[in-house]
PDB file of C-alpha atoms in Angstrom:
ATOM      1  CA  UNK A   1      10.729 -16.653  -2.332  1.00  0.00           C
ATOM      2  CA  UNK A   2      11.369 -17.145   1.410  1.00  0.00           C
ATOM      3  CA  UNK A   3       9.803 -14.332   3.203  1.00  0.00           C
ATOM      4  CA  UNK A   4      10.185 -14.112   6.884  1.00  0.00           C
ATOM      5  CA  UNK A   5       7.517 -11.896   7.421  1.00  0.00           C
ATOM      6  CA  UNK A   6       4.235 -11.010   5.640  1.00  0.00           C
ATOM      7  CA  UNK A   7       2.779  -7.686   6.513  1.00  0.00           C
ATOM      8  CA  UNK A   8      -1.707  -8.149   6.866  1.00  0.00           C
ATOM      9  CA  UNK A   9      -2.270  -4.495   7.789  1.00  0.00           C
ATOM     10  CA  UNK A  10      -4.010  -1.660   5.116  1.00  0.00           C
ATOM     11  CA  UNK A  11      -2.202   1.134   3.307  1.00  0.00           C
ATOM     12  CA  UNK A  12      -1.897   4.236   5.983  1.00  0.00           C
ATOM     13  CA  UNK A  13      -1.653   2.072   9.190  1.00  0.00           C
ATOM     14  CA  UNK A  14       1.971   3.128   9.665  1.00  0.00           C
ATOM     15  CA  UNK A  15       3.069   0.747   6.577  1.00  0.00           C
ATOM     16  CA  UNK A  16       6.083   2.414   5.598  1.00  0.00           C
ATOM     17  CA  UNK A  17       7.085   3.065   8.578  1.00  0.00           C
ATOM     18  CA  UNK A  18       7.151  -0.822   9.246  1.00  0.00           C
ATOM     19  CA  UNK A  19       8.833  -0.938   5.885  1.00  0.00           C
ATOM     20  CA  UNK A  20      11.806   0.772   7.552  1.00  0.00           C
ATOM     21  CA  UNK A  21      11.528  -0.884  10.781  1.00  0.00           C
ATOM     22  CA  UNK A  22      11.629  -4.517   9.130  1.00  0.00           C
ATOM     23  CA  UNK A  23      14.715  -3.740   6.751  1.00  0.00           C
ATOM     24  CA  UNK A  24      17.037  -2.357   9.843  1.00  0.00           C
ATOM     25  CA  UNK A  25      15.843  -5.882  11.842  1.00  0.00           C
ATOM     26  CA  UNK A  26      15.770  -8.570   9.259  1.00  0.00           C
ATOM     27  CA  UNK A  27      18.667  -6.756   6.953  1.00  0.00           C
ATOM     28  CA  UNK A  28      16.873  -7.358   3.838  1.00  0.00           C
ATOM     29  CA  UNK A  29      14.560  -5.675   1.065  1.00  0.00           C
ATOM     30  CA  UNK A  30      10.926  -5.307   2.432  1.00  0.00           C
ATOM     31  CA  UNK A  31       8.326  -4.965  -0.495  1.00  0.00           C
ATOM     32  CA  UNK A  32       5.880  -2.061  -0.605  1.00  0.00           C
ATOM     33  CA  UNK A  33       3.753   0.013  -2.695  1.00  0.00           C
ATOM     34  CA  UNK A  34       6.864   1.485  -3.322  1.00  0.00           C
ATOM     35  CA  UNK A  35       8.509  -1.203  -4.799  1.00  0.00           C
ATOM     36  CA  UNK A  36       5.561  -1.494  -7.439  1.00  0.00           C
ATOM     37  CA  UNK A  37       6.065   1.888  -8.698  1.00  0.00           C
ATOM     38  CA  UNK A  38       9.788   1.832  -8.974  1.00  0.00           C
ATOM     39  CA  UNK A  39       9.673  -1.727 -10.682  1.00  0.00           C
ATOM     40  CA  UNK A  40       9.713  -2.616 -14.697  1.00  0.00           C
ATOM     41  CA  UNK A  41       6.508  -5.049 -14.838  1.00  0.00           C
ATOM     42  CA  UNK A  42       5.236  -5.050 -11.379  1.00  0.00           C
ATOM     43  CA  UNK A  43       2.172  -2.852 -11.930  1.00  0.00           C
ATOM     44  CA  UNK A  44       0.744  -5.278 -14.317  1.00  0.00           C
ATOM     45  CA  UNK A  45       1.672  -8.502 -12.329  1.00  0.00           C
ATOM     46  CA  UNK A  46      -0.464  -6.972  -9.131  1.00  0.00           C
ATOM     47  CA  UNK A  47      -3.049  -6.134 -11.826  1.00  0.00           C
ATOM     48  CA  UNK A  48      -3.060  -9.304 -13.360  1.00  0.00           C
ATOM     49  CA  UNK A  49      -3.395 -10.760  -9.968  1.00  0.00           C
ATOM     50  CA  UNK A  50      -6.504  -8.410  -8.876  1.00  0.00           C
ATOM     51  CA  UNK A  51      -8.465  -9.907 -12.112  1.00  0.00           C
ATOM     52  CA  UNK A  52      -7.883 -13.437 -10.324  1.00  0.00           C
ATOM     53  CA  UNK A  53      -5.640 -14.587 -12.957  1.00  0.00           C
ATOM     54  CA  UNK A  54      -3.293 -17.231 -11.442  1.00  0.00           C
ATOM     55  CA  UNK A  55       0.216 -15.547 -11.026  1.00  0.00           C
ATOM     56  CA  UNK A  56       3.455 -17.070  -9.479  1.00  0.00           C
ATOM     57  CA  UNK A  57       4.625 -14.435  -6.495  1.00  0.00           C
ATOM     58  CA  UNK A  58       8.528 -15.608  -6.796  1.00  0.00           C
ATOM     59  CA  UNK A  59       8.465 -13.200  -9.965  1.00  0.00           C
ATOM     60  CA  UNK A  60       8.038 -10.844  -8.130  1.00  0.00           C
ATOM     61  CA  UNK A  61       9.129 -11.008  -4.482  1.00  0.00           C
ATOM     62  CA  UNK A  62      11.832 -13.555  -4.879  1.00  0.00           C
ATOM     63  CA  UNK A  63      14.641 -10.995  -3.655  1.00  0.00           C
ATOM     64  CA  UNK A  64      12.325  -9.830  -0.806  1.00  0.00           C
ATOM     65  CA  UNK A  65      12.711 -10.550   3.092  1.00  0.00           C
ATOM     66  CA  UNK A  66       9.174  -9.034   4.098  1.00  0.00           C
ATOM     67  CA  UNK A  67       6.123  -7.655   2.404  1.00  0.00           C
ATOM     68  CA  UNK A  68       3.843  -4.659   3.838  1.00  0.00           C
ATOM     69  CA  UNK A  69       1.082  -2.311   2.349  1.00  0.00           C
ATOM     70  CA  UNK A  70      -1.283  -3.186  -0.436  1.00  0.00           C
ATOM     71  CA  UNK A  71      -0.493  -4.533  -2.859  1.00  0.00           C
ATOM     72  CA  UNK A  72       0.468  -7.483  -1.106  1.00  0.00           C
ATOM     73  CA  UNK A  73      -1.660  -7.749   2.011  1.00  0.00           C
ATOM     74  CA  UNK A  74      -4.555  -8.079  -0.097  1.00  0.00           C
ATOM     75  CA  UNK A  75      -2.736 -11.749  -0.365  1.00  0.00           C
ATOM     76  CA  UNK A  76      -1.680 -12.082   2.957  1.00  0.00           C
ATOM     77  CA  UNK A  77      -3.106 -15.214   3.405  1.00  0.00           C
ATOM     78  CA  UNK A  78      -1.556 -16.825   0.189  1.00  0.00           C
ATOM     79  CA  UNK A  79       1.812 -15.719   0.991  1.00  0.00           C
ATOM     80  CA  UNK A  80       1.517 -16.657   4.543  1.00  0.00           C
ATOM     81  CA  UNK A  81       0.450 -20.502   3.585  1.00  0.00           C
ATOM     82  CA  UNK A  82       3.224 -20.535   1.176  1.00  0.00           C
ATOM     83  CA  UNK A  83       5.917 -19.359   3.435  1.00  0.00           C
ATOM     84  CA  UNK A  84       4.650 -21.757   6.523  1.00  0.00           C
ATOM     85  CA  UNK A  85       7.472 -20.442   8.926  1.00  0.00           C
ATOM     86  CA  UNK A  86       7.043 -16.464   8.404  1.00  0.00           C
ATOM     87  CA  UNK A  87       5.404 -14.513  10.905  1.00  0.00           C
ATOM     88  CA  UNK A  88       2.343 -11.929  10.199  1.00  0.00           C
ATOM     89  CA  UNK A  89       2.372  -8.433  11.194  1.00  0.00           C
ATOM     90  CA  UNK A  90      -1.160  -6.759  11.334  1.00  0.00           C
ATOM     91  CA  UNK A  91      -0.859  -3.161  11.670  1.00  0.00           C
ATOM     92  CA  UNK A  92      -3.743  -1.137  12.867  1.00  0.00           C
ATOM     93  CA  UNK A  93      -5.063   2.176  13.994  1.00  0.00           C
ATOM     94  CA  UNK A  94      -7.903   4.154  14.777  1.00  0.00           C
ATOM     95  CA  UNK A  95     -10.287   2.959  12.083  1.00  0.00           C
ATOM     96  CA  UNK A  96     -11.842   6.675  11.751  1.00  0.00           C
ATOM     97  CA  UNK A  97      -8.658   8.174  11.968  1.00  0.00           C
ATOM     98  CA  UNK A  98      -7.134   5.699   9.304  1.00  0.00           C
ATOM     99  CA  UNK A  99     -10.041   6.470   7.221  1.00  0.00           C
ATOM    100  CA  UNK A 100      -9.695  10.141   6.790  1.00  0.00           C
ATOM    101  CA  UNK A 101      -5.799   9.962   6.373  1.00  0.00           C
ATOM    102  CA  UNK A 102      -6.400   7.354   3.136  1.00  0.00           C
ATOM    103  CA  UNK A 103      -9.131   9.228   2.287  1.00  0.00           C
ATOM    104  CA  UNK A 104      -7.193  12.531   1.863  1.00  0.00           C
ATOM    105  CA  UNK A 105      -3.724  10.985   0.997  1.00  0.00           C
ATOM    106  CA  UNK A 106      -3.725   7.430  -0.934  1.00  0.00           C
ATOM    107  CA  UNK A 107      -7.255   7.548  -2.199  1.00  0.00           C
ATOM    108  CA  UNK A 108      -6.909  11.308  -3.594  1.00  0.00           C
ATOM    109  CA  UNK A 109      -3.936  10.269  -5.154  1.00  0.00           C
ATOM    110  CA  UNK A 110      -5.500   7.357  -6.777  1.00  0.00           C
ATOM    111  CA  UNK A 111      -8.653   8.483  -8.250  1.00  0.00           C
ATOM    112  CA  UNK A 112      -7.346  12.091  -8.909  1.00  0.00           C
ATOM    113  CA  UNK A 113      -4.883  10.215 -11.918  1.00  0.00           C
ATOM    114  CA  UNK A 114      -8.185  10.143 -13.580  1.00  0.00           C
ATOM    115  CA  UNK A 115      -8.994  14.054 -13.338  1.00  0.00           C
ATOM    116  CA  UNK A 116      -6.951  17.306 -14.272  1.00  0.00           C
ATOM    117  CA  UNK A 117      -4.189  17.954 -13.530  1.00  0.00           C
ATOM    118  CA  UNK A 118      -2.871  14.592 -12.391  1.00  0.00           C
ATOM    119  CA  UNK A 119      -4.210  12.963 -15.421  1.00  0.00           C
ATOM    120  CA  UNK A 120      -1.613  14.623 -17.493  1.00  0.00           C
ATOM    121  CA  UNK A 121       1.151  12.754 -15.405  1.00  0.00           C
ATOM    122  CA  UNK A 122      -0.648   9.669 -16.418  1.00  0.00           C
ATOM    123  CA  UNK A 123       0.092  10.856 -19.603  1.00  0.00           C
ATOM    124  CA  UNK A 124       3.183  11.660 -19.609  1.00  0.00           C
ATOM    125  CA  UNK A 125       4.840   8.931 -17.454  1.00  0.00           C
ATOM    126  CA  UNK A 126       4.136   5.221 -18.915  1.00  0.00           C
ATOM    127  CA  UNK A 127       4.440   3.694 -15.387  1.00  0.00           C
ATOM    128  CA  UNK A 128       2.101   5.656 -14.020  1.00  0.00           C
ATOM    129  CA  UNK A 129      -1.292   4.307 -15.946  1.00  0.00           C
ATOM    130  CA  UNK A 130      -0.728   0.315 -15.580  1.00  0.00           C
ATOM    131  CA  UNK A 131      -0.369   2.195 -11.714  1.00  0.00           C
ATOM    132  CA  UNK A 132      -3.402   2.890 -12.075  1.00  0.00           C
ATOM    133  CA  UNK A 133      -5.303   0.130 -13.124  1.00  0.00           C
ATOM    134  CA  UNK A 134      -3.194  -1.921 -10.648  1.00  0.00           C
ATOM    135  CA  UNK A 135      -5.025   0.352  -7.878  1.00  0.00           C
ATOM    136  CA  UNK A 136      -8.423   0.219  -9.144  1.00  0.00           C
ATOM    137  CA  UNK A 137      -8.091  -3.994  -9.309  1.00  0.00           C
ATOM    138  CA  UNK A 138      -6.723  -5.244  -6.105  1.00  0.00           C
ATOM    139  CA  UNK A 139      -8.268  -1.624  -3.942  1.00  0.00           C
ATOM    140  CA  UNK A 140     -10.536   0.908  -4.369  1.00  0.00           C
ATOM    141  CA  UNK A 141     -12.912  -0.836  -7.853  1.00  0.00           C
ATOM    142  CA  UNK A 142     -15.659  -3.270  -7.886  1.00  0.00           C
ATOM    143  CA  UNK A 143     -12.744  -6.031  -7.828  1.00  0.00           C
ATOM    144  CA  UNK A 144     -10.876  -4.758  -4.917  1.00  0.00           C
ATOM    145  CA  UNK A 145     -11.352  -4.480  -1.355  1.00  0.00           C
ATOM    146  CA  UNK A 146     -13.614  -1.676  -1.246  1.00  0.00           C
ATOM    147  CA  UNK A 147     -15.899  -2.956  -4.064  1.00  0.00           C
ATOM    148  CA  UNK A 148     -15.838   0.209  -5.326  1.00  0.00           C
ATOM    149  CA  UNK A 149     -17.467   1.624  -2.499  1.00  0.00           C
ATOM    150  CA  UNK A 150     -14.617   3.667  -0.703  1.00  0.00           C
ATOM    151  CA  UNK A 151     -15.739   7.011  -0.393  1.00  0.00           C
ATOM    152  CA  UNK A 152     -19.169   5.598   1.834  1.00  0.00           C
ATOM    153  CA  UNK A 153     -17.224   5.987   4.703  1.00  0.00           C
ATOM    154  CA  UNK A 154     -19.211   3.375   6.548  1.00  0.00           C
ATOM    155  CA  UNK A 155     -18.502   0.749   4.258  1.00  0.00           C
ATOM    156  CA  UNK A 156     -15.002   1.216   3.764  1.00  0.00           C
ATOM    157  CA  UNK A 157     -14.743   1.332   7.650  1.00  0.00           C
ATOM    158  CA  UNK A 158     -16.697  -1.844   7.709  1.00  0.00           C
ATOM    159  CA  UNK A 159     -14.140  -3.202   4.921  1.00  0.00           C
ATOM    160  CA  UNK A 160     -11.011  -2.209   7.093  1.00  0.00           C
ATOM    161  CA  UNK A 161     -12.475  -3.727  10.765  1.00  0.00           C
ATOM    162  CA  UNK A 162     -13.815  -7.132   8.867  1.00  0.00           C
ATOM    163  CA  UNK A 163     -10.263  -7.367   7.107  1.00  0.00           C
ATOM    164  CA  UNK A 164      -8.554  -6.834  10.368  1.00  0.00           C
ATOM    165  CA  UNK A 165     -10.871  -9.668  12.279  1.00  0.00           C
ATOM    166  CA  UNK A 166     -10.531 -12.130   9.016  1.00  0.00           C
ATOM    167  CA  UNK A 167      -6.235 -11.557   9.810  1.00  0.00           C
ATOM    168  CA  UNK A 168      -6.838 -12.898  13.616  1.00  0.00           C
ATOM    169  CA  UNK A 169      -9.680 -15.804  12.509  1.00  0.00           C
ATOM    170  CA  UNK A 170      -6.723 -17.032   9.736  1.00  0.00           C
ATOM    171  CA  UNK A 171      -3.737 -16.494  11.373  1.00  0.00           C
ATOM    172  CA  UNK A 172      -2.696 -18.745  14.780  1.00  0.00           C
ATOM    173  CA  UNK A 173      -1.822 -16.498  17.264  1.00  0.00           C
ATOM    174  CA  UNK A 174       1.656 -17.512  17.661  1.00  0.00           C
ATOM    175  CA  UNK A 175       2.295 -16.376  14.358  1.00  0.00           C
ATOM    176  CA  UNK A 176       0.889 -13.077  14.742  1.00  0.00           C
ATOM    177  CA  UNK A 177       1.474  -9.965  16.265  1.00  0.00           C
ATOM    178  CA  UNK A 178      -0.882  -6.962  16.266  1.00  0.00           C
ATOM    179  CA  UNK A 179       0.602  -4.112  15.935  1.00  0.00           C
ATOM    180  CA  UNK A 180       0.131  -0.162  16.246  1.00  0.00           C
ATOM    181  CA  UNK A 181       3.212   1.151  15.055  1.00  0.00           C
ATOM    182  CA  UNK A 182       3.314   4.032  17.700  1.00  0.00           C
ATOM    183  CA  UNK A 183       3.997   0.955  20.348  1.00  0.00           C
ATOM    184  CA  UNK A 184       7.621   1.487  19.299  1.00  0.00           C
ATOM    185  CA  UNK A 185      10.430  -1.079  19.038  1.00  0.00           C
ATOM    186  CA  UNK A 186       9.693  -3.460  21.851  1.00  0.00           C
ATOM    187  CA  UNK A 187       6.522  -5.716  20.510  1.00  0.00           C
ATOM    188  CA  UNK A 188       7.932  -5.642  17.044  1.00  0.00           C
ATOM    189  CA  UNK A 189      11.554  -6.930  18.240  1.00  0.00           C
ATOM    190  CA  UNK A 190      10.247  -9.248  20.789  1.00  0.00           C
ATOM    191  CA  UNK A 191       7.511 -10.944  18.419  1.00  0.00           C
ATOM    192  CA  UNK A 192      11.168 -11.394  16.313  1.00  0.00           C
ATOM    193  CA  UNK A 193      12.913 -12.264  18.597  1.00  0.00           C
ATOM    194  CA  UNK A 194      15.437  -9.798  17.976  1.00  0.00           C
ATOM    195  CA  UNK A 195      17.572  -7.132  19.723  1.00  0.00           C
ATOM    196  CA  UNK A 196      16.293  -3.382  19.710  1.00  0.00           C
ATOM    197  CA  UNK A 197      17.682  -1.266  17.904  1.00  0.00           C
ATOM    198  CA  UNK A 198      19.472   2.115  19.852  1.00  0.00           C
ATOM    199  CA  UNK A 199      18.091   4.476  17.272  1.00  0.00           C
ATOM    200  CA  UNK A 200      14.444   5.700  17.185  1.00  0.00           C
ATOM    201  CA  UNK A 201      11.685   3.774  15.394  1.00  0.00           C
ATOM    202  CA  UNK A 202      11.590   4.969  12.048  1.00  0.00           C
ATOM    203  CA  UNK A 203       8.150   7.424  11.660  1.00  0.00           C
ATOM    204  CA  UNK A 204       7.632   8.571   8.059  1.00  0.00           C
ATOM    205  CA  UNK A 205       5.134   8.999   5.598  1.00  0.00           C
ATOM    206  CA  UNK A 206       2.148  10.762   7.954  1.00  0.00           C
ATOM    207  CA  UNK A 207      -0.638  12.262   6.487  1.00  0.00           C
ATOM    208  CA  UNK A 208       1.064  15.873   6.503  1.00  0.00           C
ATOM    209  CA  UNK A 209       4.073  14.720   4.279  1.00  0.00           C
ATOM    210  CA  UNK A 210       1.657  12.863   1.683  1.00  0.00           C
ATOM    211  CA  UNK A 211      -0.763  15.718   1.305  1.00  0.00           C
ATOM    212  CA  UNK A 212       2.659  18.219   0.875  1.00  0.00           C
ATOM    213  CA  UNK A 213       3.271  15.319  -1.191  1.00  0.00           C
ATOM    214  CA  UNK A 214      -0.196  15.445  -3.404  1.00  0.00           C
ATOM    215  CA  UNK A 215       0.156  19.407  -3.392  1.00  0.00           C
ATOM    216  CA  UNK A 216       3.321  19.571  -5.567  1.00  0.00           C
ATOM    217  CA  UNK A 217       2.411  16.828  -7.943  1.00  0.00           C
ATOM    218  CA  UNK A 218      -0.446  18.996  -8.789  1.00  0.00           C
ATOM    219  CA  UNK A 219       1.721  21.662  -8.842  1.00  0.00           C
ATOM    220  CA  UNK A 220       4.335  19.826 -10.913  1.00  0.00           C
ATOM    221  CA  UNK A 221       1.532  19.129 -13.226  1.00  0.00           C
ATOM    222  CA  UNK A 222       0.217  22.432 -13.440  1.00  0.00           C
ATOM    223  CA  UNK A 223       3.641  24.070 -14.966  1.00  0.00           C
ATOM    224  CA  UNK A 224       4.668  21.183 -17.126  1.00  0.00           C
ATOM    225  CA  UNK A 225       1.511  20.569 -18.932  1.00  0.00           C
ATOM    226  CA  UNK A 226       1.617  23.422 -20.964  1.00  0.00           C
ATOM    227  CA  UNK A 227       5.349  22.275 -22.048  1.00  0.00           C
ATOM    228  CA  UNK A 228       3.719  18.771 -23.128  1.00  0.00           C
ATOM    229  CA  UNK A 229       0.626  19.344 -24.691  1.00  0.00           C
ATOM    230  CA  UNK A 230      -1.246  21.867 -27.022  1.00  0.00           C
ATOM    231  CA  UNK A 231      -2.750  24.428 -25.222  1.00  0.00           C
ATOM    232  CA  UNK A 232      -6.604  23.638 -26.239  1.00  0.00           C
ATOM    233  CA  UNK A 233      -5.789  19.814 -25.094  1.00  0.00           C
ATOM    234  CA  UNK A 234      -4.751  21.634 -21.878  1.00  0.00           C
ATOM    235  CA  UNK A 235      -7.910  23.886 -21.597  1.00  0.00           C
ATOM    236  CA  UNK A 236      -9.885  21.195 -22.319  1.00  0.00           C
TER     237      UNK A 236
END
């Protein structure tokens, strides 16, 4: 594992946007939440990893140029001491405004895997219920960031702006750049010393898109469950 750069910022401050941004300027893989759903074993690593049990992150990120987004900015600090000569990104926003948009996109998505109808996904796909528990570890339960405390919105606010003042206490500020992803190109390429891009900065994943996103999961769960289970399971 040699990353180049370690991403310190919180799910919904523009992460997968950055994601995008980091791939086109380094020209490697850039690991995200993403990558831990679409990934044979990852899930329970992270989760493994949120119970404190000692882990070894090459198993993981070995093919990996960058990392963003939870899970691994909850380890920022780890990965930054053992890759001395990356650089840290903290991406930040608005922290009322980053509130509501995890509230309503990452957080609903999270607990609802618990409740009808996403539970039935849960069911029905494997990958989805180590997801899961992977979530509940390293964010939102007693374990996690939020000690289990995200929906008082003054804690979790608290939680985000104390994270985001540990990043500048731990990192030297040569080897970090604060970030608001709407700042474009220019900080990002000149804290990397690279050229900027002619194309726009990539902008995807906004609150919009995951709540359309949300709406036909439930949807998708609605019309399938009858097709998986018996129809008192469903009902009940």
């Amino acid at each position: 594992m040699k990353l180049r750069v370690i991403g310190a910022g919180f799910g919904r401050t523009g992460t997968l946007s950055l994601k995008h941004a980091l791939e086109r300027l380094l020209g490697g893989r850039c690991y995200h939440m993403k990558e831990v759903f679409g990934s044979r074993g990852h899930s329970e690593f992270w989760a493994r990893r949120g119970r404190g049990e000692a882990v070894d992150y090459d198993t993981v990120l070995r093919d990996y140029t960058a990392t963003v987004d939870w899970p691994t900015t909850r380890y920022y600090a780890e990965l930054a001491e053992l890759n001395p000569e990356a650089k840290v990104v903290l991406t930040v926003r608005d922290p009322g405004r980053w509130y509501e948009s995890a509230r309503e996109t990452i957080y609903e998505i999270s607990t609802g895997m618990r409740q009808v109808p996403l539970r039935w996904l849960a069911q029905c796909h494997p990958q989805m219920r180590p997801m899961h528990s992977m979530t509940h570890d390293v964010i939102w339960g007693k374990r996690g960031h939020f000690d289990g405390r995200f929906e008082d919105r003054a804690h979790a606010i608290a939680v985000y702006e104390a994270h985001n003042e540990e990043v500048q206490r731990t990192i030297p500020a040569e080897r970090l750049l604060v970030y608001e992803v709407k700042q474009g190109w220019g900080p990002l390429c000149e804290f990397l010393g690279v050229p900027v891009p002619s194309e726009p900065m990539p902008h995807v994943n906004d609150r919009a898109e995951m709540m359309k996103r949300l709406r036909m999961m439930k949807g998708f769960a609605w019309l399938t469950a009858p097709l998986t289970y018996p129809l008192s399971r469903v009902l009940g």
